[in-house]
Coordinates of C-alpha atoms and ligand atoms in Angstrom, one line a residue:
X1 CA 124.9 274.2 -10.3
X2 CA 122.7 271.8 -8.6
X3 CA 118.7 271.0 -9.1
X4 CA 116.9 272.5 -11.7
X5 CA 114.0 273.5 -10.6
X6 CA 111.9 275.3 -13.4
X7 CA 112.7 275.0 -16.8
X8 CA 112.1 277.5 -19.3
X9 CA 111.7 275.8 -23.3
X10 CA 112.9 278.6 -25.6
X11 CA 111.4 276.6 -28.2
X12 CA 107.3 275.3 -30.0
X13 CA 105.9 272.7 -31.2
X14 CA 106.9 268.7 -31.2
X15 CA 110.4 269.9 -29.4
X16 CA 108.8 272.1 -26.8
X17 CA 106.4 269.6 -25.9
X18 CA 109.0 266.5 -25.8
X19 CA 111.5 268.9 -23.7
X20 CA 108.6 269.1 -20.8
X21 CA 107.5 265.8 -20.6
X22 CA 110.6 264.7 -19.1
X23 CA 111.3 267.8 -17.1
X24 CA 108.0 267.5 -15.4
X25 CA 109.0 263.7 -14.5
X26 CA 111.8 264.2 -13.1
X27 CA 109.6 266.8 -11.0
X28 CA 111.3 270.2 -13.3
X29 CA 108.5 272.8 -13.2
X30 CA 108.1 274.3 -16.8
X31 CA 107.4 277.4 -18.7
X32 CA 106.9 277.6 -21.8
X33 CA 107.0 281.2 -24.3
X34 CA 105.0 281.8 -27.3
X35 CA 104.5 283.8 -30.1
X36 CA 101.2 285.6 -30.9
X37 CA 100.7 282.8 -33.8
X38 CA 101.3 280.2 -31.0
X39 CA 98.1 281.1 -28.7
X40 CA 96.4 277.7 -29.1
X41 CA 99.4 275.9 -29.0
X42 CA 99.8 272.4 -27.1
X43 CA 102.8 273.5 -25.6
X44 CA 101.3 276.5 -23.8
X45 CA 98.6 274.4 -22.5
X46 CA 101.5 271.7 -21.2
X47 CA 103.2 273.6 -19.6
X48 CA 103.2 275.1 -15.6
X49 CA 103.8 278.4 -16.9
X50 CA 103.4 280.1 -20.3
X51 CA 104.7 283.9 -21.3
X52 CA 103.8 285.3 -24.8
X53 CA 107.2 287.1 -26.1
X54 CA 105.8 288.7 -29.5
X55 CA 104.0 288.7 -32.8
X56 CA 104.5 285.5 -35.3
X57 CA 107.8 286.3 -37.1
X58 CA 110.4 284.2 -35.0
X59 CA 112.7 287.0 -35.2
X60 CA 109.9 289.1 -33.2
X61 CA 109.5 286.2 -30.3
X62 CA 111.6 283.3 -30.6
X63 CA 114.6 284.7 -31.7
X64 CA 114.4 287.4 -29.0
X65 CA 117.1 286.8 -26.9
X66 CA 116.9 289.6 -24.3
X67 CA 113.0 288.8 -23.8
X68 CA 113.8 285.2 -23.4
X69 CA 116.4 285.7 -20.4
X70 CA 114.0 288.4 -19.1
X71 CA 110.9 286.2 -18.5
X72 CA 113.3 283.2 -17.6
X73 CA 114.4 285.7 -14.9
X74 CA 110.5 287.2 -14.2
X75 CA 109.2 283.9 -13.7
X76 CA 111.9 282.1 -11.5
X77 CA 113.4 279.8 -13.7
X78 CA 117.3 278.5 -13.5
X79 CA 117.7 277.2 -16.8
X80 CA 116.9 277.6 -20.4
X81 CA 116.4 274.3 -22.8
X82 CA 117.0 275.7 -26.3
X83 CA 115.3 272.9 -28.1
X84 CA 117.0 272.6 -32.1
X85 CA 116.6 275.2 -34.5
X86 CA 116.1 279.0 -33.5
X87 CA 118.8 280.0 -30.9
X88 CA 120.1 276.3 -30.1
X89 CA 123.7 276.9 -32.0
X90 CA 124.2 280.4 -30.8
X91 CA 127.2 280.5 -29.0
X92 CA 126.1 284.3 -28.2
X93 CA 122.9 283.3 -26.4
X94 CA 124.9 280.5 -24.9
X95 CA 127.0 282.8 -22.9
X96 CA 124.0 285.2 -22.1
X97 CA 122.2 282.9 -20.6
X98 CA 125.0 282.2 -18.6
X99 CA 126.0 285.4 -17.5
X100 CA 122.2 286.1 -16.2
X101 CA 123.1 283.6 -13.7
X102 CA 120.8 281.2 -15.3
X103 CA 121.6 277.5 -16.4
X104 CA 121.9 276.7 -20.5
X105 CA 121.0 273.4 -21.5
X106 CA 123.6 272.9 -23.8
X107 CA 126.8 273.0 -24.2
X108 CA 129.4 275.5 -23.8
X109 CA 129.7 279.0 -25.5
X110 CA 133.4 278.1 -26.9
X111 CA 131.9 274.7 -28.2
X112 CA 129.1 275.9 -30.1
X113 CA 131.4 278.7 -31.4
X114 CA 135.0 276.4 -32.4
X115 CA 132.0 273.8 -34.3
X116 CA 130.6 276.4 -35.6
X117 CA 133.8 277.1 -37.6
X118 CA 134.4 274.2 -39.8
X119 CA 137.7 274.8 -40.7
X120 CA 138.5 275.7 -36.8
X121 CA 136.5 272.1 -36.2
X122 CA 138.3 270.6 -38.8
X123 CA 141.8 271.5 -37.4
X124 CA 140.9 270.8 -33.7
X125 CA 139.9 266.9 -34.3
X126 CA 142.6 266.6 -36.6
X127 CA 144.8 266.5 -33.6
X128 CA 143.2 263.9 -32.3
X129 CA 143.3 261.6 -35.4
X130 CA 139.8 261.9 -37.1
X131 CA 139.2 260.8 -40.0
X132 CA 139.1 264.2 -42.6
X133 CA 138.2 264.1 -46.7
X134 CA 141.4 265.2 -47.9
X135 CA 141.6 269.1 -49.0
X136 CA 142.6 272.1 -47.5
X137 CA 142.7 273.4 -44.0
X138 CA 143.1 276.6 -44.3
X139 CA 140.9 279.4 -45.6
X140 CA 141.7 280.1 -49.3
X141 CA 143.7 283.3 -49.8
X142 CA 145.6 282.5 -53.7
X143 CA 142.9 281.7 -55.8
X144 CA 145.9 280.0 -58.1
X145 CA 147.5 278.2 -55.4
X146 CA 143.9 276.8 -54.7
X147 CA 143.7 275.5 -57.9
X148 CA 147.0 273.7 -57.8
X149 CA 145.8 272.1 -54.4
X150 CA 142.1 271.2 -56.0
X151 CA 144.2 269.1 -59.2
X152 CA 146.4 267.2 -56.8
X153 CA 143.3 266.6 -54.7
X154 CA 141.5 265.0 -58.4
X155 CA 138.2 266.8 -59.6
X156 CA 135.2 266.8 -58.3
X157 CA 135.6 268.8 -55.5
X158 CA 133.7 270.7 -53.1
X159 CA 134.1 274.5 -52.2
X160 CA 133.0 274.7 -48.5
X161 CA 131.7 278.3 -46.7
X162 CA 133.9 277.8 -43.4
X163 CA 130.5 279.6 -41.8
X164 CA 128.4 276.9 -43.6
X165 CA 127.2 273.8 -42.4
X166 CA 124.4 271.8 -42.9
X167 CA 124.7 271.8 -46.9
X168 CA 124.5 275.8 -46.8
X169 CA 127.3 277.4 -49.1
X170 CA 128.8 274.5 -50.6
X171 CA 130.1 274.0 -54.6
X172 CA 130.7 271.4 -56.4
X173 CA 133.3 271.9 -59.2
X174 CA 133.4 269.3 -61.7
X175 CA 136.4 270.6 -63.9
X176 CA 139.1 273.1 -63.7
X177 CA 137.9 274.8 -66.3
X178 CA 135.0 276.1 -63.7
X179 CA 137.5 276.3 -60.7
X180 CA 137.8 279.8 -60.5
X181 CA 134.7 281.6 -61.5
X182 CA 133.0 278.7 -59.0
X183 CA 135.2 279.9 -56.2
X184 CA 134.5 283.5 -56.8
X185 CA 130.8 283.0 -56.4
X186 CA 131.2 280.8 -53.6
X187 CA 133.3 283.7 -51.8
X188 CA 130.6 286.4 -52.7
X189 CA 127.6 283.7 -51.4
X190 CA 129.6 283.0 -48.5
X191 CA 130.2 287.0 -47.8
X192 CA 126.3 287.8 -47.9
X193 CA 125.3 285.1 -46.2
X194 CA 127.5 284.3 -42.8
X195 CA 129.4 287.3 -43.1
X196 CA 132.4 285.7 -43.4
X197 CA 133.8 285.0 -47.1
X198 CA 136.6 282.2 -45.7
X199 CA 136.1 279.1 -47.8
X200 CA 138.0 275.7 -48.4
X201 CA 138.1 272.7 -50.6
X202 CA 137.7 269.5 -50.4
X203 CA 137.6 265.9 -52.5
X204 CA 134.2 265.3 -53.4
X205 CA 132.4 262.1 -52.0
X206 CA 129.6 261.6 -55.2
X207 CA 127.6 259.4 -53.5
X208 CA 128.0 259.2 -49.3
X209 CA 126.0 257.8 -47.1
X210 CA 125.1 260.0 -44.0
X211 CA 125.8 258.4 -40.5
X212 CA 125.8 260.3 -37.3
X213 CA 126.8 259.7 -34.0
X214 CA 125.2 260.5 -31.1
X215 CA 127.6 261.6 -28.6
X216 CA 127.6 263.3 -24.7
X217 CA 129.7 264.9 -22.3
X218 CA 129.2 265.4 -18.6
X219 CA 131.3 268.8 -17.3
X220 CA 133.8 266.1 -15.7
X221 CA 135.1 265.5 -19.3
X222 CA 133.9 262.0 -19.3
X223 CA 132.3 261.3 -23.1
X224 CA 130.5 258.4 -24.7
X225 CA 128.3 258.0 -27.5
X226 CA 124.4 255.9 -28.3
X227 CA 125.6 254.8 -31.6
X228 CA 124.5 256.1 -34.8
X229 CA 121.9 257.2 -36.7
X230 CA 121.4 256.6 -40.8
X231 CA 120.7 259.8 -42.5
X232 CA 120.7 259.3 -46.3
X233 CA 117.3 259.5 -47.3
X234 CA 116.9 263.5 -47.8
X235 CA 115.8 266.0 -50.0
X236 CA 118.1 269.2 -50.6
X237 CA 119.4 268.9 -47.1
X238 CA 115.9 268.4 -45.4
X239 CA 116.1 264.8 -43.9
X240 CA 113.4 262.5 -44.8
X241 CA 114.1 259.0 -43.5
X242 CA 116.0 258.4 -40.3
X243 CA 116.9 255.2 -38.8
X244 CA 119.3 253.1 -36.0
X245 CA 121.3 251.5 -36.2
X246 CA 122.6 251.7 -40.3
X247 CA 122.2 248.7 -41.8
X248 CA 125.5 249.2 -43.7
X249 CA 128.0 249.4 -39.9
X250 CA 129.7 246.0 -38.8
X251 CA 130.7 246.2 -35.3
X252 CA 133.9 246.8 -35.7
X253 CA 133.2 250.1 -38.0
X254 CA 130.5 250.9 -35.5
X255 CA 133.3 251.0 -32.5
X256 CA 135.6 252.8 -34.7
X257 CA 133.5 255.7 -35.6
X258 CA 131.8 255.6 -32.2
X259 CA 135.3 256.3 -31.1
X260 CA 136.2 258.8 -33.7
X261 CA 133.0 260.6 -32.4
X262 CA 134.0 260.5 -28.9
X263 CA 137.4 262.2 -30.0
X264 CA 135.5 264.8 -31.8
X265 CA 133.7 265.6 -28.5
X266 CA 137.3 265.6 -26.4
X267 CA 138.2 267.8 -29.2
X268 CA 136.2 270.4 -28.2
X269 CA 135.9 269.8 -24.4
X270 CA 132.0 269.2 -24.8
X271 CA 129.6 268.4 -22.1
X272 CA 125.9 267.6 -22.8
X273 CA 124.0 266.2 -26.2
X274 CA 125.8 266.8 -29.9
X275 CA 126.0 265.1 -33.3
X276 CA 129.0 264.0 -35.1
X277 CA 128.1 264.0 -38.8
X278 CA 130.6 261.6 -40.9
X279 CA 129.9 260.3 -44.6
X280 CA 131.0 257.2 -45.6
X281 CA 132.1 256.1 -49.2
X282 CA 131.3 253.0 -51.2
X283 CA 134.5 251.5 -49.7
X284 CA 132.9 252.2 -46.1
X285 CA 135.8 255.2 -45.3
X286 CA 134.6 257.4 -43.0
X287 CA 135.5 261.1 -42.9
X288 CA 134.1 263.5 -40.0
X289 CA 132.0 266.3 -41.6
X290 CA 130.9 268.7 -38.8
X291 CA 129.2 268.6 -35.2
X292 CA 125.8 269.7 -34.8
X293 CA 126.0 271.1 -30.8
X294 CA 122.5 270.5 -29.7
X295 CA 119.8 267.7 -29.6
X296 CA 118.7 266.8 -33.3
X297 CA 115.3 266.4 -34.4
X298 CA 115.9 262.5 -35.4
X299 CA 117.3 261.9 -31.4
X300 CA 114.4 259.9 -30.7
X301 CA 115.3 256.8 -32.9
X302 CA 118.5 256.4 -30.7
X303 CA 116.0 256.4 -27.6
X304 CA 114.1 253.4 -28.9
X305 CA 117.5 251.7 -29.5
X306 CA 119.2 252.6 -26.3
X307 CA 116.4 252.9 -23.6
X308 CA 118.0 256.2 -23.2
X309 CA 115.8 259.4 -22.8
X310 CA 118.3 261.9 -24.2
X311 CA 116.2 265.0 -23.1
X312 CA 116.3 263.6 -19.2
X313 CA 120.1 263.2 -19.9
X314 CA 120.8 266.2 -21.0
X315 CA 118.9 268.1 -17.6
X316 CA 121.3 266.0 -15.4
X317 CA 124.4 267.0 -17.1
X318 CA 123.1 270.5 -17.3
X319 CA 122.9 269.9 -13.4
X320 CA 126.9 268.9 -13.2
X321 CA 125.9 265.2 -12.1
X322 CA 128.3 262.1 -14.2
X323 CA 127.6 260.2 -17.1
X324 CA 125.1 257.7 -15.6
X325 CA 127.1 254.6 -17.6
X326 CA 130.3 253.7 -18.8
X327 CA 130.3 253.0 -23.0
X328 CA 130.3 249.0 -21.9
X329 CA 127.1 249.3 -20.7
X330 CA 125.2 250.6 -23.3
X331 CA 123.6 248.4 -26.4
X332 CA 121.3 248.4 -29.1
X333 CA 118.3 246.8 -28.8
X334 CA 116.4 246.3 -31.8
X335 CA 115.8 248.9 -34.8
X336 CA 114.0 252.1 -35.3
X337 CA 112.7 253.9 -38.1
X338 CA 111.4 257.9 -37.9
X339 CA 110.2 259.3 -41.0
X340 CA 109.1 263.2 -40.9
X341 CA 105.8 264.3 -41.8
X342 CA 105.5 267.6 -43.1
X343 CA 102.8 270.1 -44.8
X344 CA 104.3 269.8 -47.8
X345 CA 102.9 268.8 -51.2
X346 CA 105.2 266.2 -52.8
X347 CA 103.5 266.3 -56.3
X348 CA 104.1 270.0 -56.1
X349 CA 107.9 270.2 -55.6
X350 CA 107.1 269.9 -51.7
X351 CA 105.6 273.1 -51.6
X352 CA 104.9 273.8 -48.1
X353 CA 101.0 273.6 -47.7
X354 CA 99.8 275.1 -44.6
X355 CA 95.8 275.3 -43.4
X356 CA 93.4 273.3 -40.7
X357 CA 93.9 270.1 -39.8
X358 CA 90.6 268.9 -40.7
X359 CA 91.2 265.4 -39.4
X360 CA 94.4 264.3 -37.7
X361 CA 94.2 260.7 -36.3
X362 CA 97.4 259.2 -34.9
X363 CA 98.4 255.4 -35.5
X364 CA 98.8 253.2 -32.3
X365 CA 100.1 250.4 -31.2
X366 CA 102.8 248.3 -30.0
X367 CA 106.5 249.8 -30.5
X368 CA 104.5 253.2 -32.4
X369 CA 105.8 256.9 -31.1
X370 CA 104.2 260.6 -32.3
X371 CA 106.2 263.4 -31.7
X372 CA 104.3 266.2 -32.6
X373 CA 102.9 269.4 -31.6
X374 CA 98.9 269.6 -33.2
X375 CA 95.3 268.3 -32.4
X376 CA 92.3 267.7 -34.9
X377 CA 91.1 271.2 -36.1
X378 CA 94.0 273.3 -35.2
X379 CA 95.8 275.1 -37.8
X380 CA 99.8 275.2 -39.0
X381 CA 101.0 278.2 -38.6
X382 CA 102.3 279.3 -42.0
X383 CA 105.6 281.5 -40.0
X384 CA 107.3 278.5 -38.3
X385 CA 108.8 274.9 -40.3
X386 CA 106.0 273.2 -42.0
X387 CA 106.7 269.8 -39.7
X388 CA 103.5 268.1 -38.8
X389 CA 105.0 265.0 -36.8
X390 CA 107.6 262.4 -36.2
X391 CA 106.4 259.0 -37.0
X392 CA 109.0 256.8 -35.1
X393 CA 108.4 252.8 -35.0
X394 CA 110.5 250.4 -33.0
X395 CA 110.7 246.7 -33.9
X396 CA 112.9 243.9 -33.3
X397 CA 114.4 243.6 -37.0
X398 CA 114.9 246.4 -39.7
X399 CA 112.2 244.4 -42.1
X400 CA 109.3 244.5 -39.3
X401 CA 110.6 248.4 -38.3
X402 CA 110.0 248.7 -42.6
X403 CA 106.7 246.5 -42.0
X404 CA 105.4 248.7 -39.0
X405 CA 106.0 252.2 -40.6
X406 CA 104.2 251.3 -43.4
X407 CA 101.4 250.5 -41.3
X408 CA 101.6 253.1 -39.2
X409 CA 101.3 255.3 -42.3
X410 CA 98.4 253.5 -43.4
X411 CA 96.7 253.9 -40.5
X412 CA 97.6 257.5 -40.1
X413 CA 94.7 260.0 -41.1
X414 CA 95.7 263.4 -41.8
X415 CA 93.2 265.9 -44.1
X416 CA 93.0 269.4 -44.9
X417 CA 96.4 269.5 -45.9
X418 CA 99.1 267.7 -48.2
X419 CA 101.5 265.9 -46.5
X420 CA 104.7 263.9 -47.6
X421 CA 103.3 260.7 -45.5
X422 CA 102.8 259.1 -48.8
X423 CA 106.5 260.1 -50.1
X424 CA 108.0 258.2 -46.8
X425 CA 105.6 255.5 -47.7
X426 CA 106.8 254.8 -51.1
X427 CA 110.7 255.1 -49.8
X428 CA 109.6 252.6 -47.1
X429 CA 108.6 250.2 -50.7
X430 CA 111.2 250.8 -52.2
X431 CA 114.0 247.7 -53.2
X432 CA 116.8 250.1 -52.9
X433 CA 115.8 251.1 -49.5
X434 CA 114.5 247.7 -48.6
X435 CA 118.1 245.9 -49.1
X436 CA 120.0 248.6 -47.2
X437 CA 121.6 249.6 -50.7
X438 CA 121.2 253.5 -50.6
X439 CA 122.9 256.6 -50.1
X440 CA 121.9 260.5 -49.8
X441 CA 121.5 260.4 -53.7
X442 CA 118.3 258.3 -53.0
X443 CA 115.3 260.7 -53.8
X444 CA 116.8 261.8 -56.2
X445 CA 117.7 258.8 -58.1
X446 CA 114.1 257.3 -57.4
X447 CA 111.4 259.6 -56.8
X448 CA 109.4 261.6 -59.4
X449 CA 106.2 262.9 -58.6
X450 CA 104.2 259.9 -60.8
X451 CA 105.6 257.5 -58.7
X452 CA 102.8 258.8 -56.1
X453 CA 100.0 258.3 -58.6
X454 CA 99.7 254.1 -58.4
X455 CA 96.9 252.2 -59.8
X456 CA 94.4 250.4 -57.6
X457 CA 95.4 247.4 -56.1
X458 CA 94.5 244.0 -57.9
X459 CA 93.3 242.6 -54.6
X460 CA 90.4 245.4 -53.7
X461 CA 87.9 243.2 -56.0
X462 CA 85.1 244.5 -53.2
X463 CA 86.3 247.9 -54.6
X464 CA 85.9 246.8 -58.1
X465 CA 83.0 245.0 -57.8
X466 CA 81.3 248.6 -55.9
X467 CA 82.4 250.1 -58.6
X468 CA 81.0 247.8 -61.3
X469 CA 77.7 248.1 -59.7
X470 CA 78.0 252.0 -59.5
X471 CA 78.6 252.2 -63.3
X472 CA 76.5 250.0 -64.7
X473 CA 73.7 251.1 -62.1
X474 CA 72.7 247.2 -61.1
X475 CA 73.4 247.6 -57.6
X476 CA 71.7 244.3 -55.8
X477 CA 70.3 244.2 -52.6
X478 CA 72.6 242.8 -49.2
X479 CA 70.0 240.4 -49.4
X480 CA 71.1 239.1 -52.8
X481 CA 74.7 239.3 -52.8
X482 CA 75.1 238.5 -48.6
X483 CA 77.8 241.0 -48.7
X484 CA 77.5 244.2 -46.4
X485 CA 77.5 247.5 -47.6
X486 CA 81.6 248.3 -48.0
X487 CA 83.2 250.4 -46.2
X488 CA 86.6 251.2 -47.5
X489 CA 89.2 250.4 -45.3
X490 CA 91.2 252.9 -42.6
X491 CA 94.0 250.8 -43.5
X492 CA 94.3 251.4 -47.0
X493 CA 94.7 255.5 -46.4
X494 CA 98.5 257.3 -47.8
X495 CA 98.2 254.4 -50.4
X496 CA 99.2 257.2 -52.8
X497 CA 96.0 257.4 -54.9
X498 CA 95.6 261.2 -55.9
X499 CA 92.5 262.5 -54.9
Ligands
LIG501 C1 130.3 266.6 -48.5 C2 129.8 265.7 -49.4 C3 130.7 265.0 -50.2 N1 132.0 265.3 -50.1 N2 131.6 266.8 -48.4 C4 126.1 268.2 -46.8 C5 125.8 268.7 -45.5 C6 127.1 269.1 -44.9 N3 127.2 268.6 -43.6 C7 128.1 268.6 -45.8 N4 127.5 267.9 -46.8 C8 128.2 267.1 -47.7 N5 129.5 267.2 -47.6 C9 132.5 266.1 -49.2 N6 133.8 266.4 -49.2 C10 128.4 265.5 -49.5 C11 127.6 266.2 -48.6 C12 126.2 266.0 -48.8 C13 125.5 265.4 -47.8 C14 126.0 265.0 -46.6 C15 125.2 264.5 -45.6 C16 123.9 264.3 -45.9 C17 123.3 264.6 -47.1 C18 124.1 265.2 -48.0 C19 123.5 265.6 -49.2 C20 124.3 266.1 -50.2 C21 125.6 266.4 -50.0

């Protein structure tokens, strides 16, 4: 093992960039690979180093796995930072990058491949007393038998794609009457799209709350984790809202799930950065769900409550060096609130709307972090996820984190395309998310797309008056009325007015 000395990112955007900043403080060289789409980029101009791999589609460049080892090798680099998304949960590329002699920043092959399983994840933390929603554990075979299991269990329940994960092939059955033409279709969805039509039940939690915990390993098998993260505001799987720590955790729940966590980690043997994804029922019981095995896109909200930069932590594990600190000596300081801003039209069923940034100004100030990937006048590409940013505020309370976002959004100035800054605006208003009473059934409970369209607010009398004088045509002089010429305020932008 040893020093890494140049990194290659397997990875664009926000993630690519993030990755290099803290390689190149701790003195990593980097080199970054891009698709043809991905020219202009800002992480080919960060980095030391950067190698185009192919046309746009990911599955021509970043999904390329033999290119991606080949120019790792070509340009001197020991190790390969998958970033999230495109290869980070391929156990396959895992082991490649390995056996080129070259160091993955992740961790292991058999890791990513038993989490990958849930029903082999599910049986490998039972053994170590996790928490599981009760249902099956082995892959349904008798149909019949099934349905015996799924009335003992009580209705709802879920059907689960063993392949699955991340809300992809799951079923809710609300009566027996459905059982078994819903399990049919869930074993022919689960057949096309893993290849692998093994599928269990489960009881159905209606209305969890998401909580993850951050965990990591070091490759001496010592494991802690940074606490959690509260997950619950999303939209068909696609988080919205992410925040640390949950508002809804006492300490003692905290240390008991933490430690659940750190079990699901032993579980597996795992070394460097993972998620352990629980839900939690309106009688706070918490069940373990799955394990994401690489760094998540919400990871910097535990940074601004731990002090902890994850991405410099996972380099030194990747290196062989210890855990830097024992779980006694980590805390939370303070809360932190990311919400996600994408392309995406939220009066238009979030339809993804790419084009030219026309004007991209970022908020500032005290306890404010942008993670993202784009300057003024540069374009989204329409091939890749439509995420513009990651709006992450850090205050000392949950009400001034709430308080600072929403200024933050004001303040943000984005045109030339639609984005949901105004959706995480209004969830930032709303009472149910305000009092910490929410679960992952929050958008869609509360949001419609006329909750976007608001009237003016009582207070902007300038406005009114401006207006007044605009429709009755008596506009008087600055002389007369001592009032300057008005200039509407920056701080009144994503106030949800439609255009
Ligand atoms: C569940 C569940 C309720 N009961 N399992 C969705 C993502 C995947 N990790 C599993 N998921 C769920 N599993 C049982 N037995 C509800 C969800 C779920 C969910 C979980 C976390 C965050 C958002 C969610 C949205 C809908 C459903």
């Amino acid at each position: 093992m040893g020093k890494i000395k140049k990194l290659l990112i397997a990875n664009r955007g926000e993630i690519a960039l993030r990755i290099m900043r803290s390689a190149r403080e701790m003195g990593i060289k980097t080199v970054a690979v891009y698709s043809e789409a991905d020219r202009n980029a800002l992480h080919v101009r960060f980095a030391d180093e950067a190698v185009c791999i192919g046309p746009p589609p990911s599955g021509e460049s970043y999904l390329k796995m033999d290119t991606l080892i080949e120019v790792a090798k070509q340009t001197q680099a020991d190790a390969i930072h998958p970033g999230y998304g495109f290869l980070s949960e391929n156990e396959d590329f895992a082991s490649r990058v390995e056996k080129a002699g070259l160091v993955f920043v992740g961790p292991s092959a058999q890791s990513i491949k038993l989490m990958g399983s849930k029903l082999a994840a599910k049986e490998a933390v039972a053994k170590f007393n996790v928490p599981l929603v009760p249902g099956t554990s082995e892959p349904i075979q008798d149909v019949t038998n099934a349905q015996k299991i799924a009335k003992e269990i009580g209705y709802p329940i879920l059907i689960k794609a063993s392949a699955g994960g991340g809300g992809k092939g799951m079923r809710v059955v609300e009566s027996e009457e459905q059982f078994i033409e819903q399990m049919e279709r869930a074993v022919s969805e689960a057949t096309s799209a893993f290849g692998d039509g093994s599928v269990f039940i489960e009881k159905y939690v209606t209305q969890p709350r998401h909580i993850e915990f951050q965990i990591f390993g070091d490759k001496h098998g010592n494991v802690i984790h940074l606490f959690e993260r509260e997950c619950s505001v999303q939209r068909r799987h696609q988080k919205v809202i992410e925040e640390a720590p949950s508002s809804v955790l006492t300490p003692e729940l905290r240390n008991a799930m933490g430690e659940a966590a750190v079990n699901v980690a032993r579980a597996c043997n795992y070394y460097g950065a993972g998620t352990v994804e629980f839900i939690l029922d309106e009688n706070l019981n918490f069940y373990f769900l799955e394990m994401n095995t690489r760094l998540q896109v919400e990871h910097p909200v535990t940074e601004m409550v731990t002090g902890v930069d994850l991405v410099k932590l996972q380099l030194k594990i990747a290196e062989g060096e210890k855990l830097p600190f024992a779980q006694h000596e980590l805390s939370l300081h303070g809360h932190a609130i990311e919400a996600r801003v994408y392309a995406e039209d939220p009066a238009n069923n979030f339809l993804p709307d790419i084009g030219t940034l026309k004007t991209y100004q970022r908020p500032q100030g005290n306890g404010i972090r942008v993670d993202d990937g784009f300057e003024q006048g540069m374009s989204i590409p329409f091939y890749y996820d439509p995420m513009i940013a990651k709006l992450i505020c850090h205050a000392e309370t949950r009400e001034m984190a709430i308080a600072k976002t929403i200024r933050a959004i004001e303040e943000y100035e984005i045109t030339g395309v639609e984005t949901t800054l105004g959706f995480c605006k209004f969830v930032m208003q709303h009472n149910a998310f305000r009092s910490g009473n929410f679960d992952t059934k929050f958008v869609e409970k509360y949001f419609t797309p006329e909750v976007l369209i608001t009237a003016p607010e009582p207070e902007d009398e300038l406005l009114a008056a401006v207006l007044s004088t605009v429709m009755t045509g008596t506009k008087k002089s600055t002389a007369e009325t001592g009032v300057s010429e008005p200039v509407v305020s920056k701080w009144k932008q994503n106030r949800l007015v439609r255009k």
